[in-house]
Amino acid sequence: MVHLSSIATALAAGLLPQLANAAGLNTAATAKGLDYFGTATDNPELTDNTYMTQLKNTDDFGQLTPGNSMKWDATEPSQNSFSFEKGDAIADLAEANGQKLRCHNLVWYQQLPSWVSGGSWTNETLTEALKNHITKVVTHYKGKCYAWDVVNEALNDDGSYRENVFYQHIGEAYIPIAFEAAAAADSDAKLYYNDYSIEYGGDKANAAEKIVKLVQSYGAKIDGVGLQGHFTVGQTPSKKDLASTLKSYTALGVEVAYTEMDVRMETPSSSDKLSQQSTDYASLVGACAETEGCVGITIWDWTDKYSWVPDTFSGYGDACPWDENYKKKQAYNGILNALGGSSSARKSRKMRRNMITRGN
Ligand code: 9MR
């Protein structure tokens, strides 16, 4: 027979961390005061039964993001002709599982149909097409999206604007125009600017702050900055630096979230790399967990089997917390531990959040 007092002694000595963290990533995240821990998914994966069993596990995933099926090429392949079947499949899945949905994305320079990227536009005609796209797509998903990534990756690494078709014809005003149209179609969805390499200080992070201010200066609604969080093992900033950058956005009156987290490595993996990966994930997750106004974390799919990384970065992979055989890696425990913490710490974070909500 095990005495309660001996369990208490072991807990106090930190010998039973698994008891404190028994639940799963989403359960631990919400206990810590975040709104969700979630994952991206994609339509081709939905026929994989083993994959689906874990995708539906709300102890780990309280939120889904469609990796591709709400993008412009998927939703409006020819002008003013909309197709929502694939996006709906993921929206329905999230609804059936009781998972929040981050909707992704409305305006991006990639995965544009050729009628947009290669069209002959004027400022006026492209503005109309942009507004029409956003209005129709956001209206279709009204009430289903916790958040929309309204504008994705508008910046070059040096902080200048990408010369995409929207910038070329409309100028920077395409950004506030997009936010205005999204807010008009669904006033409840949180509207985000989403980008990568804005997780640490520098020209690009400064430019992302300017985008928030630009949208605000137009009187349009912007609710959040999404930091994608695509990193390489051993090159992830410290938790302190990450948290300090998160705070530079929340200081502007918006929330923040890590929206596409993964930490890739040069393959093959090794125990050293897997251990460093766990540390890197923990820094990222810990930065969010400790920052007031960081509402959640999404990994860019949970298993290496379906990661985008090897197709894009030759020689790199193993970026997810589960391996390609669905086995949890050390990173899983790194994340879980970063979301752990004493019940008193959890309580005080929740109390702070409630005070802020009440305007104290
Ligand atoms: O995961 C997506 C992958 O399947 C697509 O081929 C790719 C096309 O660029 O887009 C991936 O998702 C991207 C996301 O939409 C925006 N940030 C970068 C992601 C990884 O490329």
Short mmCIF file of C-alpha atoms and ligand atoms in Angstrom, two decimals:
data_model
loop_
_atom_site.label_atom_id
_atom_site.label_comp_id
_atom_site.label_asym_id
_atom_site.label_seq_id
_atom_site.Cartn_x
_atom_site.Cartn_y
_atom_site.Cartn_z
CA MET A 1 0.00 0.00 0.00
CA VAL A 2 1.27 3.44 -0.94
CA HIS A 3 0.78 6.10 1.69
CA LEU A 4 -0.48 9.49 0.59
CA SER A 5 2.22 11.05 2.72
CA SER A 6 4.93 9.29 0.70
CA ILE A 7 3.41 10.55 -2.57
CA ALA A 8 3.33 14.06 -1.14
CA THR A 9 6.98 13.73 -0.11
CA ALA A 10 7.94 12.49 -3.57
CA LEU A 11 5.99 15.32 -5.22
CA ALA A 12 7.64 17.88 -2.99
CA ALA A 13 11.01 16.43 -3.92
CA GLY A 14 10.11 16.74 -7.62
CA LEU A 15 10.35 12.99 -8.06
CA LEU A 16 6.94 12.58 -9.65
CA PRO A 17 6.75 15.26 -12.34
CA GLN A 18 4.58 12.95 -14.44
CA LEU A 19 1.81 13.20 -11.86
CA ALA A 20 1.72 16.97 -12.08
CA ASN A 21 1.81 16.79 -15.88
CA ALA A 22 -0.23 13.67 -16.45
CA ALA A 23 -2.74 15.26 -18.76
CA GLY A 24 -1.49 16.33 -22.17
CA LEU A 25 -0.39 19.45 -23.97
CA ASN A 26 -3.74 21.18 -24.26
CA THR A 27 -4.86 20.24 -20.78
CA ALA A 28 -1.59 21.56 -19.35
CA ALA A 29 -1.76 24.71 -21.50
CA THR A 30 -5.28 25.58 -20.40
CA ALA A 31 -4.46 24.79 -16.76
CA LYS A 32 -1.60 27.26 -17.12
CA GLY A 33 -4.00 29.96 -18.30
CA LEU A 34 -3.57 29.71 -22.08
CA ASP A 35 -6.64 29.32 -24.29
CA TYR A 36 -5.36 26.32 -26.24
CA PHE A 37 -2.54 24.13 -27.47
CA GLY A 38 -3.21 23.02 -31.04
CA THR A 39 -1.89 21.72 -34.31
CA ALA A 40 -2.11 22.30 -38.03
CA THR A 41 -3.59 19.56 -40.14
CA ASP A 42 -4.33 19.05 -43.81
CA ASN A 43 -6.99 17.29 -45.86
CA PRO A 44 -4.91 14.42 -47.31
CA GLU A 45 -4.08 13.32 -43.76
CA LEU A 46 -7.69 12.94 -42.72
CA THR A 47 -7.94 9.46 -44.25
CA ASP A 48 -5.14 8.14 -42.00
CA ASN A 49 -6.98 6.48 -39.11
CA THR A 50 -4.04 6.33 -36.73
CA TYR A 51 -3.31 9.97 -37.38
CA MET A 52 -6.95 10.89 -36.86
CA THR A 53 -7.16 9.19 -33.48
CA GLN A 54 -4.43 11.44 -32.12
CA LEU A 55 -5.64 14.55 -33.98
CA LYS A 56 -8.93 14.23 -32.13
CA ASN A 57 -7.23 13.82 -28.76
CA THR A 58 -8.28 17.02 -27.03
CA ASP A 59 -5.98 16.35 -24.08
CA ASP A 60 -3.21 17.30 -26.49
CA PHE A 61 -4.98 19.43 -29.11
CA GLY A 62 -7.65 21.96 -28.28
CA GLN A 63 -7.28 23.80 -31.56
CA LEU A 64 -6.80 23.05 -35.28
CA THR A 65 -5.48 25.11 -38.20
CA PRO A 66 -6.04 24.01 -41.80
CA GLY A 67 -2.56 23.97 -43.37
CA ASN A 68 -3.76 24.69 -46.89
CA SER A 69 -7.46 24.43 -47.50
CA MET A 70 -8.57 27.95 -46.61
CA LYS A 71 -5.91 29.67 -48.71
CA TRP A 72 -6.85 31.77 -51.75
CA ASP A 73 -6.02 29.13 -54.39
CA ALA A 74 -8.22 26.63 -52.53
CA THR A 75 -11.16 28.92 -51.79
CA GLU A 76 -11.41 31.12 -54.91
CA PRO A 77 -9.65 29.25 -57.72
CA SER A 78 -11.29 31.41 -60.36
CA GLN A 79 -12.63 34.89 -59.83
CA ASN A 80 -15.78 35.03 -57.74
CA SER A 81 -16.19 31.25 -57.89
CA PHE A 82 -15.74 29.84 -54.40
CA SER A 83 -15.00 26.37 -53.19
CA PHE A 84 -15.21 25.59 -49.50
CA GLU A 85 -15.37 21.80 -49.44
CA LYS A 86 -11.86 21.16 -48.13
CA GLY A 87 -11.87 24.03 -45.65
CA ASP A 88 -15.27 22.88 -44.42
CA ALA A 89 -13.93 19.37 -43.80
CA ILE A 90 -11.46 20.76 -41.28
CA ALA A 91 -13.86 23.31 -39.81
CA ASP A 92 -16.42 20.52 -39.30
CA LEU A 93 -13.83 18.28 -37.72
CA ALA A 94 -12.82 20.97 -35.23
CA GLU A 95 -16.47 21.61 -34.41
CA ALA A 96 -17.22 17.90 -33.96
CA ASN A 97 -14.22 17.51 -31.65
CA GLY A 98 -14.90 20.70 -29.70
CA GLN A 99 -11.59 22.19 -30.87
CA LYS A 100 -11.06 25.87 -31.60
CA LEU A 101 -10.34 26.78 -35.21
CA ARG A 102 -7.64 29.19 -36.33
CA CYS A 103 -8.52 30.10 -39.90
CA HIS A 104 -5.54 30.54 -42.23
CA ASN A 105 -5.17 32.70 -44.32
CA LEU A 106 -6.84 35.47 -46.33
CA VAL A 107 -4.05 37.45 -48.00
CA TRP A 108 -0.67 35.93 -48.83
CA TYR A 109 1.72 36.20 -51.75
CA GLN A 110 1.97 32.40 -52.03
CA GLN A 111 -0.70 29.92 -53.07
CA LEU A 112 -2.47 32.60 -55.04
CA PRO A 113 -4.41 31.47 -58.10
CA SER A 114 -2.91 32.77 -61.34
CA TRP A 115 -5.91 35.01 -61.99
CA VAL A 116 -4.73 37.03 -58.97
CA SER A 117 -0.95 36.81 -59.25
CA GLY A 118 -0.89 37.23 -63.04
CA GLY A 119 -3.93 39.46 -63.52
CA SER A 120 -3.73 42.94 -65.02
CA TRP A 121 -4.96 45.07 -62.19
CA THR A 122 -5.45 48.67 -61.23
CA ASN A 123 -5.52 49.84 -57.63
CA GLU A 124 -9.31 49.95 -57.84
CA THR A 125 -9.95 46.55 -59.46
CA LEU A 126 -7.53 44.69 -57.19
CA THR A 127 -8.96 46.39 -54.10
CA GLU A 128 -12.42 45.20 -55.15
CA ALA A 129 -11.18 41.64 -55.78
CA LEU A 130 -9.37 41.62 -52.42
CA LYS A 131 -12.43 42.84 -50.54
CA ASN A 132 -14.69 40.40 -52.35
CA HIS A 133 -12.43 37.46 -51.51
CA ILE A 134 -12.23 38.38 -47.84
CA THR A 135 -15.92 39.17 -47.51
CA LYS A 136 -17.06 35.91 -49.09
CA VAL A 137 -14.59 33.64 -47.29
CA VAL A 138 -14.98 35.23 -43.85
CA THR A 139 -18.76 35.29 -44.21
CA HIS A 140 -18.78 31.60 -45.12
CA TYR A 141 -16.87 30.73 -41.94
CA LYS A 142 -18.55 33.34 -39.74
CA GLY A 143 -18.90 32.14 -36.18
CA LYS A 144 -16.52 29.21 -36.72
CA CYS A 145 -13.11 30.88 -36.57
CA TYR A 146 -11.60 31.76 -33.24
CA ALA A 147 -9.10 33.75 -35.28
CA TRP A 148 -8.26 34.62 -38.86
CA ASP A 149 -4.75 35.16 -40.15
CA VAL A 150 -5.85 38.12 -42.24
CA VAL A 151 -2.50 39.07 -43.75
CA ASN A 152 0.35 36.57 -43.88
CA GLU A 153 4.05 37.29 -44.45
CA ALA A 154 3.82 40.82 -45.85
CA LEU A 155 7.44 41.53 -44.90
CA ASN A 156 10.89 40.76 -46.25
CA ASP A 157 13.56 39.77 -43.73
CA ASP A 158 14.98 43.33 -43.67
CA GLY A 159 11.58 44.69 -42.66
CA SER A 160 10.66 46.16 -46.04
CA TYR A 161 7.36 45.22 -47.63
CA ARG A 162 7.32 42.27 -50.00
CA GLU A 163 6.70 43.40 -53.55
CA ASN A 164 3.64 41.18 -53.90
CA VAL A 165 0.78 41.86 -56.30
CA PHE A 166 -1.20 43.65 -53.59
CA TYR A 167 1.64 45.94 -52.58
CA GLN A 168 2.46 46.69 -56.20
CA HIS A 169 -1.04 47.89 -57.05
CA ILE A 170 -2.47 49.12 -53.75
CA GLY A 171 0.56 49.98 -51.63
CA GLU A 172 0.68 49.32 -47.89
CA ALA A 173 -3.00 50.28 -47.64
CA TYR A 174 -3.89 46.74 -48.76
CA ILE A 175 -3.14 45.63 -45.21
CA PRO A 176 -5.64 47.85 -43.33
CA ILE A 177 -8.14 47.38 -46.16
CA ALA A 178 -7.93 43.61 -45.61
CA PHE A 179 -8.47 43.96 -41.86
CA GLU A 180 -11.44 46.29 -42.40
CA ALA A 181 -13.09 43.83 -44.77
CA ALA A 182 -12.52 40.89 -42.40
CA ALA A 183 -13.94 42.79 -39.41
CA ALA A 184 -17.01 43.80 -41.41
CA ALA A 185 -17.70 40.15 -42.29
CA ASP A 186 -17.16 38.63 -38.83
CA SER A 187 -16.84 41.04 -35.95
CA ASP A 188 -16.20 38.22 -33.45
CA ALA A 189 -13.17 36.56 -35.05
CA LYS A 190 -9.79 37.69 -33.73
CA LEU A 191 -7.93 39.28 -36.63
CA TYR A 192 -4.19 38.57 -36.83
CA TYR A 193 -1.12 39.66 -38.72
CA ASN A 194 0.99 36.47 -39.07
CA ASP A 195 4.68 36.14 -40.01
CA TYR A 196 7.96 34.31 -39.34
CA SER A 197 11.30 35.63 -38.04
CA ILE A 198 9.43 38.19 -35.95
CA GLU A 199 9.90 36.12 -32.77
CA TYR A 200 13.09 37.98 -31.82
CA GLY A 201 14.05 41.64 -31.95
CA GLY A 202 15.32 43.24 -35.14
CA ASP A 203 14.21 44.97 -38.33
CA LYS A 204 11.49 42.49 -39.15
CA ALA A 205 9.96 42.50 -35.67
CA ASN A 206 10.03 46.31 -35.71
CA ALA A 207 8.27 46.28 -39.07
CA ALA A 208 5.61 43.90 -37.73
CA GLU A 209 4.96 46.37 -34.90
CA LYS A 210 4.60 49.08 -37.53
CA ILE A 211 1.99 46.98 -39.31
CA VAL A 212 -0.06 46.77 -36.11
CA LYS A 213 0.17 50.55 -35.76
CA LEU A 214 -0.64 51.07 -39.44
CA VAL A 215 -3.86 49.06 -39.16
CA GLN A 216 -4.75 50.87 -35.94
CA SER A 217 -4.05 54.24 -37.59
CA TYR A 218 -6.71 53.45 -40.20
CA GLY A 219 -9.18 52.83 -37.39
CA ALA A 220 -9.39 49.18 -38.40
CA LYS A 221 -9.55 46.29 -35.95
CA ILE A 222 -6.43 44.19 -35.39
CA ASP A 223 -6.50 41.79 -32.45
CA GLY A 224 -3.31 39.83 -32.65
CA VAL A 225 0.15 39.12 -33.96
CA GLY A 226 0.84 35.51 -34.94
CA LEU A 227 4.47 34.49 -34.60
CA GLN A 228 4.92 31.42 -36.74
CA GLY A 229 7.83 30.00 -34.75
CA HIS A 230 9.66 27.95 -37.38
CA PHE A 231 13.09 27.31 -35.89
CA THR A 232 16.22 25.19 -36.28
CA VAL A 233 17.66 23.12 -33.44
CA GLY A 234 20.23 25.08 -31.45
CA GLN A 235 19.28 28.36 -33.12
CA THR A 236 16.21 29.16 -31.08
CA PRO A 237 16.44 32.36 -29.02
CA SER A 238 16.34 32.17 -25.24
CA LYS A 239 13.01 32.15 -23.44
CA LYS A 240 13.83 35.58 -22.03
CA ASP A 241 14.46 37.11 -25.46
CA LEU A 242 11.39 35.45 -26.92
CA ALA A 243 9.22 36.70 -24.06
CA SER A 244 10.60 40.20 -24.39
CA THR A 245 9.63 40.29 -28.07
CA LEU A 246 6.15 38.94 -27.30
CA LYS A 247 5.75 41.82 -24.86
CA SER A 248 6.73 44.39 -27.50
CA TYR A 249 3.57 43.36 -29.41
CA THR A 250 1.22 43.06 -26.44
CA ALA A 251 2.31 46.58 -25.43
CA LEU A 252 0.49 47.74 -28.57
CA GLY A 253 -2.79 46.37 -27.22
CA VAL A 254 -2.94 43.12 -29.21
CA GLU A 255 -2.72 39.50 -28.17
CA VAL A 256 -0.03 37.15 -29.46
CA ALA A 257 0.19 33.45 -30.30
CA TYR A 258 2.75 31.07 -31.72
CA THR A 259 0.91 29.88 -34.79
CA GLU A 260 3.10 27.41 -36.72
CA MET A 261 5.73 26.13 -34.31
CA ASP A 262 8.31 23.53 -35.30
CA VAL A 263 12.04 23.02 -34.66
CA ARG A 264 13.83 21.29 -37.51
CA MET A 265 17.21 19.57 -37.49
CA GLU A 266 19.70 18.31 -40.02
CA THR A 267 18.90 14.64 -40.55
CA PRO A 268 19.63 12.04 -39.38
CA SER A 269 18.68 12.91 -35.84
CA SER A 270 20.85 12.07 -32.83
CA SER A 271 20.16 11.96 -29.13
CA ASP A 272 21.99 15.28 -28.72
CA LYS A 273 19.88 16.95 -31.37
CA LEU A 274 16.67 15.52 -29.95
CA SER A 275 17.62 16.76 -26.53
CA GLN A 276 18.43 20.25 -27.83
CA GLN A 277 15.17 20.22 -29.75
CA SER A 278 13.31 19.56 -26.52
CA THR A 279 15.09 22.51 -24.90
CA ASP A 280 14.23 24.73 -27.88
CA TYR A 281 10.56 23.79 -27.82
CA ALA A 282 10.52 24.44 -24.08
CA SER A 283 11.97 27.93 -24.58
CA LEU A 284 9.30 28.81 -27.12
CA VAL A 285 6.41 27.33 -25.18
CA GLY A 286 7.71 28.73 -21.89
CA ALA A 287 7.97 32.23 -23.37
CA CYS A 288 4.29 32.12 -24.34
CA ALA A 289 3.18 30.53 -21.08
CA GLU A 290 4.89 33.25 -19.08
CA THR A 291 3.69 36.19 -21.14
CA GLU A 292 0.42 37.86 -20.33
CA GLY A 293 -1.51 38.16 -23.57
CA CYS A 294 0.02 35.11 -25.25
CA VAL A 295 -3.14 33.10 -25.81
CA GLY A 296 -2.01 29.87 -27.40
CA ILE A 297 0.42 27.71 -29.29
CA THR A 298 -0.05 25.80 -32.54
CA ILE A 299 2.48 23.31 -33.91
CA TRP A 300 2.71 22.99 -37.70
CA ASP A 301 1.42 19.44 -37.64
CA TRP A 302 2.28 17.09 -34.82
CA THR A 303 4.01 14.17 -36.58
CA ASP A 304 7.12 14.16 -38.76
CA LYS A 305 5.15 11.99 -41.16
CA TYR A 306 3.28 15.05 -42.44
CA SER A 307 5.74 17.87 -41.78
CA TRP A 308 6.33 20.42 -44.54
CA VAL A 309 10.02 20.73 -43.58
CA PRO A 310 11.80 18.02 -45.67
CA ASP A 311 10.09 19.23 -48.87
CA THR A 312 11.30 22.78 -48.31
CA PHE A 313 14.67 22.41 -46.55
CA SER A 314 16.66 19.67 -48.19
CA GLY A 315 18.52 17.56 -45.61
CA TYR A 316 16.38 18.82 -42.72
CA GLY A 317 13.43 17.27 -40.93
CA ASP A 318 12.34 15.64 -37.67
CA ALA A 319 10.81 18.97 -36.68
CA CYS A 320 7.67 17.84 -34.85
CA PRO A 321 7.12 16.56 -31.28
CA TRP A 322 6.04 13.13 -32.57
CA ASP A 323 8.17 11.09 -34.98
CA GLU A 324 6.96 9.67 -38.28
CA ASN A 325 5.75 6.52 -36.51
CA TYR A 326 3.62 8.64 -34.17
CA LYS A 327 5.94 8.06 -31.25
CA LYS A 328 6.40 10.95 -28.82
CA LYS A 329 9.87 12.49 -28.91
CA GLN A 330 11.73 14.12 -26.07
CA ALA A 331 10.30 17.41 -27.33
CA TYR A 332 6.86 16.32 -26.17
CA ASN A 333 8.04 16.18 -22.58
CA GLY A 334 9.95 19.43 -23.01
CA ILE A 335 6.73 21.14 -24.05
CA LEU A 336 4.72 19.50 -21.30
CA ASN A 337 7.22 20.52 -18.64
CA ALA A 338 7.27 24.09 -19.95
CA LEU A 339 3.49 24.12 -19.54
CA GLY A 340 3.64 22.61 -16.08
CA GLY A 341 4.18 24.52 -12.87
CA SER A 342 2.74 24.58 -9.44
CA SER A 343 -0.96 25.04 -8.94
CA SER A 344 -0.29 28.33 -7.16
CA ALA A 345 1.57 29.67 -10.22
CA ARG A 346 -1.35 28.63 -12.41
CA LYS A 347 -3.79 30.27 -10.06
CA SER A 348 -1.97 33.56 -9.94
CA ARG A 349 -1.77 33.71 -13.76
CA LYS A 350 -5.50 33.07 -14.02
CA MET A 351 -6.18 35.73 -11.40
CA ARG A 352 -4.09 38.24 -13.35
CA ARG A 353 -5.99 37.42 -16.53
CA ASN A 354 -9.35 37.85 -14.79
CA MET A 355 -8.26 41.18 -13.36
CA ILE A 356 -7.23 42.40 -16.81
CA THR A 357 -10.52 41.19 -18.32
CA ARG A 358 -12.39 43.11 -15.68
CA GLY A 359 -10.32 46.18 -16.45
CA ASN A 360 -8.52 46.35 -13.11
O1 9MR B 1 2.13 23.54 -44.68
C1 9MR B 1 1.93 24.21 -45.90
C2 9MR B 1 2.46 23.34 -47.02
O2 9MR B 1 1.72 22.15 -47.12
C3 9MR B 1 2.40 24.11 -48.32
O3 9MR B 1 3.00 23.35 -49.34
C4 9MR B 1 3.13 25.43 -48.15
C5 9MR B 1 3.10 26.27 -49.41
O4 9MR B 1 3.89 27.38 -49.25
O5 9MR B 1 2.52 26.17 -47.10
C6 9MR B 1 2.68 25.52 -45.89
O6 9MR B 1 2.26 26.32 -44.82
C7 9MR B 1 2.93 27.57 -44.67
C8 9MR B 1 1.96 28.53 -44.02
O7 9MR B 1 0.77 28.59 -44.78
C9 9MR B 1 2.56 29.91 -43.87
N1 9MR B 1 3.82 29.86 -43.18
C10 9MR B 1 4.78 28.89 -43.66
C11 9MR B 1 4.14 27.51 -43.74
C12 9MR B 1 5.18 26.47 -44.16
O8 9MR B 1 5.59 26.70 -45.46
#
